[in-house]
Structure formats: C-alpha cells, structure tokens
Amino acid sequence: MDGELRCGGVRAADLAERFGTPLYVYDIRRIEDRIQAFQKAFAGIDHLLAYSVKANGNLSILRRLAALGCGADITSAGELYRARKAGIPAEHIVFAGVGKTEPEMVYALREGIYAFNVESAGELERLDAVASRLGLRARFAVRVNPDVLSPTPHEYTATGHAATKFGVPLEDAAELYRWAARRRNLEARGVDVHIGSQIVDPEPYLTALEAVLRLVSVLRTEGVPLSYLDLGGGYGISYDAGPELNVEALAQAVVPRVREAGLSLVVEPGRSVVGDAGILLTRVEYVKRAGKTFVIVDGGMSDLIRPSHYGGYHAVERVDTRIPRRTEAVDVVGPLCETGDFLARDRPLDVPEAGELLAVRTVGAYGFSMASNYNARRRPAECMVDGDRVTLVRRRETLDDLVRGEENLDGAGVSEAGEDR
Ligand code: LLP
C-alpha cells in the first residue's frame, strides 16, 4: 500500500528490527479465520478438527487453536507433548505414523487419546500387547491405503497410492478389524485415510471416501461398530496464485455421504490452517554477480527447506519498495555450504541492495517445523502478530542451545519419551 510490507497491523521492518532476522512471523487472525472457515464448512456433521501439529507446532499457535476447540493430529511423542502442553484435550488427539514405538504407545494410552491410526498388522499387535500390559483399552482406526494417486506437486507428498509406506491395503484392512474384535484391550472406533498433501482437486478425496465407505459397510455387516471416519488432511493452498482446494465444496460433497453412513467425521488439516499466515523475513547480506545474480540472504535451507527439498515455490518480495530497483532474474540463496541452499531460483525480483529486507511468503506450514541446525545454525525466532499486538513466541536459539546435551555428560542415555513419562 504505502510501499512497506505489513503483517497484521505491524510494519514488517519493525519486527525485523526488534527480533532480528531470519524471523518467522505468523498472523494469528488469519489462522483463526481459517479454523472458523473449516468449522463452518463442516458444521452439518458432528466433527473433530484435528489440526496437524507437524505443519507448525508452536505452542502459542496450538494454545489459540485449543481455545477454538481444535484437536490435534500427531505423529510422535514430541507432538503429543506439545499438544497436551498447549491444552488440547487428549480425547481430541489422533496419533498417526508408521513407526510408533512402545514408549510412544504407553504415553498416548496413559494420556487417553481419541484414537491410534494404525498403519500395519505389526503395529496393531504391539498396541494390543502394550494396552494389555497397562490394563487399558486402546481405541483405534485402521489407516487404509485406498491406492488413489492424487496429483500432488512432488512425489514425496503423495501417500495414498500402493507404493508408499503408509496405511494398510484396503483388501487387508477388514482382517485387522476382525482380529481386533477378539482382543479385549482393543476397541475399533473408526476408519482413517490420508491420501497426500497439497491436493487442490476434491476428486481424489471423493474416490478415497467411497472406497472407505464400502469397507465400513462390509465391517458393519460383520458386527464391527465403527463410529467415525477420518478423512486426513492435505487440503492444498495457493503458493503462486494458482488454485487452492475449495474446502467448502469438498465439505458439501463429503458431509452428506458420511452422515448417511451414520458416522462422525475427523479432518486433519495442517498446511491449509497455517500456511499462508506465515512469512519469513530475511536480510540481504550481499548481492553477488557471478554469471548469474545471487541475492545472498541470512536465511537458508536450514530455516526453510521446502524449496530445496520439494522444489517448493515461495514468493519472495522486498519489504520496502519505496525505492524502485531494476528487475532481474536472480537466485535468492542462503549462507549454507550447499549448492541446494536456495529459497528461490531464476526468480524475477527487483534486485535489492545489501541490508534490505526480503519477505518469503506462505511459510507458516512446514517452515519452522522442518528447520534444522545444519551448519550449526541457530534456528530463527518466531513471532506472532494479532492485529497490532506483537508477541515473541519462540526466541532465537543461542550458541549455548547448540551444544546443549553435548557437555557434562554423566554417561546415562535417556530413552525416547522415557525421560518425562
Ligand atoms: N494427516 C496426516 C496423516 C498426514 O500425514 C499429514 C501430513 C496431514 C494430516 C496434514 O497434511 P496437510 O494438511 O498439512 O497437507 N513437508 C511437506 C508436507 C508433508 C505432509 C506430511 N503429512 C511439505 O512441506 O509440503
């Protein structure tokens, strides 16, 4: 508007000044609007909005989502810990993942989560053994793999076809329910499907839904009483002005079918809740002309890995456009010692000068949550904007954070999830 980027009601430049760069900035109102849109779209059915914590597990965001009545889709003990700490009730938590360990099962059973989304016969057997040992009943859904190939932008985010590690082949699922029906410590509660991520077409969801509903009716005739259907997540957003999934249209198709079947619904959106509410502010260190023009910034693949890992597109723009610059195709690259360390490649950009700020867009999902300490880089700070109120929601890591756990060791290793459960 006035040539200076704002986040909510706040000048991005002020945030960078106050908290340093690289800096993740989240607009919480946008996140809350997204949740309300989901709630409205699925209002016609008893439903649980199980936000997928892996997209962005920041405690302050989770707390706001908990206050709006969201549950959580988790994939590790760590995500369970985050969700519970943020006040998400255990009975609103579903646990996905192909490799759940025993300590993770113990932790989740003791907390009393809504359901385990079981991904193999071996896992169901282990769950039965752990629940028996604890004298608890494990509620579960089998995650079925409906073998639909959903068009996602990268092969790494397709999960619903036969050649991935996820889920149980549709034809094998009924047998797991039959086996579980004879086990006292297992309680089949629902059926689960998740076909991939960044899907913008409703069609593959509907194909998967029909396949899963056929399974539900077979199980019903055998006396397996299921009460819910979990449709997973993966609802695509727009990174480059392309289409996003029309959640309302999807809901209009899904809700009547699931109601007819007498089931309630779980949905597990991640990216579509937080994705477009986040930007990454990064400062230009150098502009280097070496055949190509490289804009070298202080944020890199350790802060945002999507461009190099998935070829993900993120719009990059200057924060302050009051001084015009010449447009060129540039590579926006980070300081890490990797050729794959880029945020944008061959991108037309008004070439900034050293010291200027850039904003990388649509990084609220799988941005910070995939950040690493590679090259012994300190993970960036995160802040949250609520209208014109600003809160630091994660401080920038320090040099001491980097070596924490490597000094003054008393020789005792700690087993996973074992230290506090
Ligand atoms: N439910 C399950 C079982 C999942 O595996 C996922 C994501 C979700 C829900 C949430 O999906 P979403 O609504 O966020 O698309 N790191 C990749 C995305 C990986 C998604 C993994 N599973 C990326 O940056 O594109």
XYZ file of C-alpha atoms and ligand atoms in Angstrom:
446
model
C 0.000 0.000 0.000
C 2.467 2.620 1.159
C 5.334 0.573 -0.188
C 6.103 -1.038 3.156
C 5.054 -4.587 3.930
C 2.826 -5.086 6.962
C 1.926 -8.187 8.905
C -1.453 -7.731 10.503
C -1.246 -4.119 11.621
C 2.514 -4.073 12.115
C 5.374 -2.934 9.857
C 7.479 -5.942 8.932
C 10.599 -3.784 9.169
C 9.812 -3.021 12.828
C 9.562 -6.734 13.585
C 12.913 -7.416 11.950
C 14.431 -4.538 13.885
C 13.055 -5.789 17.169
C 13.663 -9.526 16.887
C 16.409 -9.789 14.263
C 16.454 -11.933 11.129
C 15.796 -14.517 9.869
C 12.423 -14.272 11.570
C 9.188 -16.187 11.184
C 6.101 -14.015 11.551
C 2.611 -15.506 11.971
C -0.644 -13.636 11.599
C -2.814 -15.380 14.182
C -6.029 -13.777 12.985
C -5.567 -15.392 9.611
C -5.086 -18.754 11.300
C -8.217 -18.273 13.368
C -10.191 -17.265 10.271
C -9.100 -20.479 8.585
C -10.253 -22.553 11.528
C -13.599 -20.826 11.549
C -13.965 -21.462 7.813
C -13.331 -25.183 8.414
C -15.779 -25.266 11.293
C -18.412 -23.601 9.166
C -17.808 -25.883 6.180
C -18.253 -28.987 8.330
C -20.977 -27.590 10.595
C -23.526 -30.040 9.189
C -21.905 -33.032 10.851
C -20.517 -33.980 14.230
C -16.832 -33.404 13.537
C -13.395 -33.090 15.092
C -10.953 -30.642 13.597
C -7.669 -32.375 14.414
C -5.057 -29.804 13.429
C -1.935 -31.490 12.073
C 0.759 -30.401 14.505
C 3.608 -31.268 12.159
C 2.743 -28.276 9.975
C 3.566 -25.854 12.777
C 3.781 -26.943 16.388
C 4.491 -23.622 18.030
C 2.929 -23.684 21.493
C 1.344 -20.263 21.207
C -0.385 -21.236 17.979
C -1.525 -24.530 19.481
C -2.926 -22.706 22.502
C -5.008 -20.455 20.288
C -6.238 -23.456 18.322
C -7.108 -25.280 21.542
C -9.172 -22.276 22.599
C -11.134 -22.585 19.356
C -11.942 -26.209 20.140
C -9.402 -27.851 17.846
C -7.977 -31.261 18.471
C -4.668 -32.482 17.084
C -3.254 -34.978 14.629
C 0.134 -36.018 15.988
C 2.923 -38.180 14.731
C 5.310 -38.543 17.675
C 5.624 -38.368 21.450
C 7.036 -34.894 20.964
C 3.943 -33.678 19.169
C 1.762 -35.267 21.840
C 3.754 -33.391 24.451
C 3.331 -30.115 22.588
C -0.382 -30.626 22.040
C -1.053 -31.550 25.682
C 1.105 -28.711 26.968
C -0.937 -26.320 24.842
C -4.113 -27.572 26.486
C -5.502 -29.716 23.683
C -7.587 -32.399 25.417
C -6.228 -35.910 24.988
C -9.623 -37.123 23.846
C -9.282 -34.805 20.835
C -5.978 -36.264 19.681
C -5.368 -38.815 16.930
C -1.966 -40.444 16.527
C -0.674 -41.272 13.029
C 2.598 -42.688 11.785
C 4.040 -45.987 10.600
C 6.681 -46.356 13.300
C 5.087 -45.800 16.698
C 7.395 -47.058 19.420
C 6.342 -48.784 22.629
C 7.130 -45.781 24.831
C 5.047 -43.634 22.490
C 2.131 -46.038 22.796
C 2.452 -46.093 26.585
C 2.468 -42.305 26.743
C -0.536 -41.922 24.425
C -2.526 -44.670 26.170
C -1.909 -43.144 29.578
C -2.995 -39.758 28.284
C -6.140 -41.349 26.860
C -6.056 -40.154 23.251
C -9.094 -40.392 20.956
C -7.551 -42.979 18.653
C -4.423 -44.501 17.225
C -4.394 -44.504 13.457
C -2.857 -47.911 12.966
C -0.754 -48.480 9.872
C 0.140 -52.203 9.969
C -0.722 -55.589 11.487
C 2.503 -55.467 13.480
C 1.549 -52.149 14.984
C -1.915 -53.401 15.958
C -0.356 -56.431 17.668
C 2.060 -54.214 19.539
C -0.732 -51.856 20.542
C -2.712 -54.802 21.900
C 0.282 -56.038 23.895
C 1.052 -52.610 25.350
C -2.585 -51.889 26.221
C -2.935 -55.326 27.867
C 0.167 -54.733 29.934
C -1.200 -51.420 31.145
C -4.716 -52.769 31.657
C -6.093 -50.123 29.290
C -8.217 -50.220 26.182
C -6.689 -48.793 23.016
C -9.139 -47.118 20.671
C -8.020 -47.276 17.098
C -8.789 -46.759 13.435
C -7.030 -48.601 10.665
C -5.451 -46.214 8.215
C -6.311 -47.656 4.863
C -4.384 -47.053 1.710
C -7.053 -46.685 -0.965
C -4.497 -46.742 -3.792
C -5.538 -43.438 -5.310
C -2.776 -41.475 -6.932
C -3.585 -37.904 -6.021
C -1.859 -35.211 -8.040
C 0.485 -33.512 -5.576
C 3.288 -31.236 -6.656
C 6.026 -33.589 -5.507
C 6.247 -37.361 -5.265
C 7.335 -37.046 -1.595
C 3.926 -35.686 -0.613
C 1.793 -38.358 -2.295
C 0.812 -41.023 0.225
C -2.423 -42.622 -0.958
C -1.098 -44.978 -3.623
C 0.094 -48.524 -3.186
C 3.818 -47.851 -3.434
C 4.205 -45.791 -0.245
C 4.891 -46.954 3.284
C 1.605 -45.544 4.554
C -1.573 -47.337 5.513
C -2.906 -50.852 5.116
C -4.050 -52.056 1.679
C -7.825 -51.770 1.515
C -8.258 -55.502 0.962
C -6.272 -56.330 4.130
C -7.981 -53.864 6.447
C -11.107 -55.904 7.259
C -8.946 -58.737 8.542
C -7.282 -56.413 11.073
C -10.657 -55.334 12.417
C -11.726 -58.977 12.666
C -8.603 -59.861 14.585
C -9.027 -56.873 16.908
C -12.657 -57.796 17.630
C -11.318 -60.790 19.559
C -8.914 -58.753 21.686
C -10.202 -57.303 24.929
C -7.807 -54.392 25.034
C -8.552 -53.119 21.556
C -11.573 -51.092 20.553
C -12.153 -50.361 16.872
C -13.547 -46.895 16.768
C -13.202 -45.618 13.220
C -11.528 -45.838 9.881
C -8.847 -43.481 8.616
C -7.488 -42.390 5.269
C -4.973 -39.723 4.244
C -4.105 -39.521 0.585
C -1.374 -36.921 0.411
C -0.589 -33.267 0.773
C -1.135 -30.069 -1.212
C -4.059 -31.571 -3.107
C -6.173 -28.949 -4.866
C -8.732 -31.207 -6.573
C -11.605 -32.653 -4.472
C -11.912 -35.701 -6.742
C -9.262 -37.963 -5.158
C -10.813 -37.349 -1.739
C -14.183 -38.468 -3.021
C -12.699 -41.565 -4.629
C -10.972 -42.448 -1.370
C -14.133 -41.707 0.597
C -16.227 -44.107 -1.447
C -13.628 -46.854 -1.049
C -13.541 -46.354 2.703
C -17.341 -46.264 2.989
C -17.521 -49.608 1.191
C -15.169 -51.033 3.806
C -17.296 -49.559 6.611
C -20.430 -51.231 5.286
C -18.678 -54.604 4.989
C -17.487 -54.279 8.583
C -20.958 -53.306 9.756
C -22.454 -56.472 8.329
C -19.871 -58.374 10.355
C -20.826 -56.554 13.518
C -17.806 -54.220 13.800
C -19.384 -50.985 15.024
C -17.429 -48.009 13.734
C -18.435 -44.519 14.765
C -16.225 -42.172 12.755
C -14.413 -41.641 9.523
C -11.131 -39.737 9.455
C -10.536 -38.126 6.068
C -6.980 -36.995 6.863
C -5.554 -33.692 5.696
C -3.709 -32.460 2.632
C -6.021 -29.618 1.614
C -3.989 -27.600 -0.850
C -3.325 -23.874 -0.665
C -2.089 -21.382 -3.224
C 1.635 -20.636 -3.239
C 1.805 -18.928 -6.608
C -1.652 -17.515 -7.269
C -2.722 -20.943 -8.557
C -5.891 -22.642 -7.327
C -6.394 -23.877 -3.787
C -8.669 -26.667 -2.662
C -12.232 -25.440 -2.214
C -12.836 -26.785 1.274
C -16.463 -25.709 1.258
C -17.160 -27.627 -1.948
C -15.333 -30.655 -0.593
C -17.364 -30.495 2.620
C -20.584 -30.223 0.638
C -19.764 -33.474 -1.100
C -18.356 -35.297 1.912
C -20.730 -34.358 4.729
C -23.941 -35.930 3.335
C -22.133 -39.182 2.448
C -20.595 -39.549 5.896
C -23.853 -38.630 7.632
C -25.776 -41.155 5.565
C -23.354 -43.781 6.801
C -24.164 -42.761 10.376
C -20.603 -41.720 11.112
C -18.996 -38.639 12.593
C -16.034 -37.055 10.828
C -12.435 -36.227 11.670
C -10.406 -33.932 9.441
C -6.689 -33.274 9.864
C -5.771 -30.036 8.113
C -2.276 -28.674 8.649
C -0.990 -26.529 5.807
C -4.387 -25.047 4.996
C -4.681 -23.712 8.558
C -1.296 -22.059 8.957
C 0.416 -21.982 5.551
C -0.498 -18.585 4.247
C -0.404 -16.966 7.686
C 3.383 -17.076 7.871
C 6.202 -15.119 6.298
C 9.946 -15.406 6.747
C 11.811 -12.115 6.999
C 15.394 -12.318 5.890
C 18.038 -9.686 5.330
C 20.215 -9.330 2.245
C 23.889 -9.770 3.100
C 25.417 -9.482 -0.360
C 24.441 -9.206 -3.974
C 26.927 -11.246 -5.956
C 27.225 -11.172 -9.713
C 28.961 -14.260 -10.999
C 27.446 -15.194 -14.330
C 24.124 -15.182 -12.532
C 22.909 -12.706 -9.960
C 22.844 -14.185 -6.485
C 20.978 -12.394 -3.737
C 22.605 -13.821 -0.631
C 20.383 -13.578 2.428
C 20.751 -14.549 6.087
C 18.040 -17.233 5.914
C 18.680 -20.520 4.158
C 17.698 -24.145 3.762
C 18.166 -24.795 7.487
C 15.381 -22.278 8.151
C 13.147 -23.175 5.209
C 13.873 -26.426 3.420
C 10.828 -26.601 1.147
C 12.448 -25.007 -1.925
C 15.431 -27.340 -1.966
C 13.687 -30.490 -0.693
C 10.499 -30.393 -2.762
C 11.272 -27.724 -5.334
C 8.603 -25.781 -3.432
C 7.732 -22.333 -4.709
C 7.587 -19.444 -2.243
C 7.020 -15.908 -3.413
C 9.852 -13.559 -2.440
C 9.417 -9.813 -2.284
C 11.124 -6.704 -0.990
C 9.730 -5.469 2.306
C 10.243 -1.812 1.394
C 9.502 -0.969 -2.223
C 9.580 2.796 -1.891
C 12.883 2.960 -3.699
C 12.448 1.342 -7.121
C 15.063 -1.132 -8.317
C 15.758 -2.862 -11.572
C 14.096 -6.251 -12.085
C 16.334 -9.192 -12.927
C 16.096 -12.955 -12.751
C 18.021 -13.842 -9.596
C 18.743 -16.756 -7.308
C 17.908 -15.993 -3.698
C 20.337 -18.129 -1.741
C 21.312 -18.699 1.876
C 24.696 -18.823 3.602
C 24.947 -22.620 3.965
C 27.641 -24.622 2.256
C 25.347 -26.466 -0.119
C 24.526 -25.774 -3.751
C 20.974 -26.804 -2.834
C 20.750 -23.945 -0.364
C 18.329 -21.634 -2.112
C 14.985 -20.024 -1.368
C 14.172 -19.133 -4.970
C 15.829 -19.782 -8.312
C 15.712 -17.828 -11.568
C 13.151 -15.555 -9.996
C 12.333 -12.127 -11.374
C 12.992 -9.757 -8.480
C 13.616 -6.054 -8.058
C 17.263 -6.520 -7.168
C 17.712 -5.319 -3.602
C 20.820 -3.854 -2.039
C 22.739 -5.356 0.856
C 20.977 -4.580 4.107
C 17.478 -4.628 2.640
C 14.800 -6.956 3.947
C 13.029 -9.606 1.916
C 9.850 -11.461 2.815
C 9.396 -15.098 1.816
C 5.702 -15.881 1.678
C 3.428 -18.774 2.621
C 5.840 -20.358 5.068
C 3.520 -20.849 8.047
C 3.369 -24.583 7.352
C 6.432 -26.839 7.203
C 8.683 -23.822 7.619
C 9.958 -23.649 11.162
C 8.743 -27.186 11.870
C 11.254 -28.526 9.336
C 14.064 -26.178 10.343
C 17.355 -27.709 11.425
C 20.666 -26.785 12.987
C 22.680 -27.801 9.933
C 25.927 -25.867 9.611
C 25.495 -25.223 13.363
C 22.984 -22.548 12.594
C 20.738 -21.303 15.327
C 17.095 -21.787 14.459
C 15.312 -18.494 13.936
C 12.948 -16.665 16.242
C 9.185 -16.812 15.716
C 6.768 -14.027 16.486
C 3.030 -13.698 16.324
C 1.013 -10.709 15.247
C -2.534 -10.247 16.463
C -3.857 -7.068 14.868
C -1.305 -4.557 16.112
C -0.175 -6.668 19.084
C 3.117 -8.484 18.709
C 4.437 -11.385 20.792
C 7.682 -13.270 20.549
C 6.553 -16.915 20.541
C 9.964 -18.555 20.284
C 13.230 -16.901 20.984
C 16.106 -17.229 18.570
C 18.371 -20.102 19.540
C 21.654 -19.246 21.212
C 25.130 -20.675 20.818
C 24.601 -22.480 24.118
C 21.440 -24.087 22.737
C 23.603 -25.588 20.002
C 25.830 -27.539 22.382
C 23.185 -28.355 24.959
C 23.336 -32.063 25.675
C 26.922 -32.450 24.478
C 28.730 -31.438 27.643
C 28.960 -32.649 31.241
C 27.500 -35.988 30.321
C 27.120 -38.432 33.155
C 27.047 -41.354 30.757
C 23.337 -42.052 31.077
C 21.485 -42.015 27.790
C 17.784 -41.306 28.005
C 15.362 -43.437 26.073
C 12.839 -41.841 23.808
C 9.890 -40.295 25.627
C 11.218 -42.040 28.694
C 12.543 -39.027 30.490
C 9.286 -37.461 31.456
C 6.646 -40.125 31.053
N -2.680 -36.171 8.385
C -1.656 -36.998 8.117
C -1.770 -38.424 8.461
C -0.504 -36.505 7.490
O 0.492 -37.327 7.218
C -0.416 -35.133 7.148
C 0.767 -34.585 6.517
C -1.508 -34.299 7.480
C -2.616 -34.858 8.086
C -1.517 -32.836 7.200
O -1.361 -32.557 5.846
P -1.534 -31.049 5.303
O -2.973 -30.689 5.544
O -0.619 -30.196 6.101
O -1.147 -31.130 3.889
N 6.535 -31.332 4.494
C 5.665 -31.394 3.338
C 4.293 -31.883 3.698
C 4.311 -33.226 4.392
C 2.952 -33.660 4.821
C 3.037 -34.860 5.689
N 1.784 -35.297 6.191
C 5.633 -30.020 2.685
O 6.332 -29.120 3.150
O 4.958 -29.834 1.672
